[in-house]
Amino acid sequence: MNQRKDVIDTADVVKKYGFKFTKSLGQNFLIDHNVIDQIVEGAGVSSEDTVIEIGPGVGTLTKELLKRAKKVIAIEIDSDLIPILSEELKEHNNFQLIHQDAMKVDFNKIIEENENVKVVANLPYYVTTPIITNLLNAKYKFKSITVMIQKEVAERMNSEPNCKDYGSLSLLVQYYCDTKIIMKVPPMCFIPRPKVDSIVIRLDRLEETRVTVDDEKLFFRVIRDSFNMRRKTLWNGMKNIGLDKEKLEEAFKDSGIDQKRRGETLTIQEFADLANAINKKINN
Ligand code: SAM
């Protein structure tokens, strides 16, 4: 039983409606209100903001967001949760519920129709990477994304060159955003308990991308190919990039990057320099 008034007690609501959890939908609901407070605080939600929440569950986090935000638009896939959310949050006239798969939502429409859009969610872990990748690549003009995700994925997003977690996901996220770890969350803060530890991470969208690249598609291809061959040199990774040996050598020389280095040692600026040099050779 939760001692605080005017909050949703997750376990009580689950019991009241006889709700049955669906494992395949990543349904691990938060029961710890200290964690919920820190998510809302960490996301910096204010009365100017419209929050998009992906996967509201029975509305425990949603209710706290509703107290702080101008408006909360929640997207939930599970039809069993729709009547529960409508009933439990009925006194909040700043609440909008969309019954849909978040992978199919037109985020651009929501973001265009609202101001100061922040995404806040305890994400279903099976769709974490596709949802965040979609939000970033589609260049939606959201202000920030504050999400609870699997610990390992958060560490990859937040990682730096020469660290074991550094890879394509670190570079994708950091190309568009600043990253900040808000807190670690152990399994006992959820029902049912997940098998993994979680982290709340905040991604603040940069006004301009972190580095300037001439061809984004090629930039991400260079990154992918470098990490596909993690133990190999950049030279080996770039063999199929579309340049003959001579031109590839010139591209490395122009970028100032030693072809014997490995991808995991390169900063994002160095990846941009290499991709831009390769792009010039491809187009010459
Ligand atoms: N926000 C709640 C909380 O913190 O207690 C629930 C979080 S639970 C980890 C994930 C939620 O996302 C569940 O309510 C689940 O039904 C929903 N969900 C799963 N896949 C989804 C999808 N593709 N689109 C929208 N919601 C989804």
PDB file of C-alpha atoms in Angstrom, residues 46 67 129 137 152 188 207 212 214 252 257:
ATOM      1  CA  SER A  46       7.265  22.246 -16.529  1.00  0.00           C
ATOM      2  CA  LYS A  67       0.427  17.357 -12.330  1.00  0.00           C
ATOM      3  CA  THR A 129      16.364   0.818 -29.761  1.00  0.00           C
ATOM      4  CA  ASN A 137      16.570   9.765 -37.375  1.00  0.00           C
ATOM      5  CA  GLU A 152      23.430  -1.963 -20.945  1.00  0.00           C
ATOM      6  CA  MET A 188      12.643  -4.497  -7.080  1.00  0.00           C
ATOM      7  CA  GLU A 207      20.034  22.743 -31.971  1.00  0.00           C
ATOM      8  CA  THR A 212      28.847  18.643 -39.821  1.00  0.00           C
ATOM      9  CA  ASP A 214      28.298  16.187 -46.172  1.00  0.00           C
ATOM     10  CA  PHE A 252      42.640   8.507 -45.223  1.00  0.00           C
ATOM     11  CA  ILE A 257      43.385   9.561 -39.768  1.00  0.00           C
TER      12      ILE A 257
END
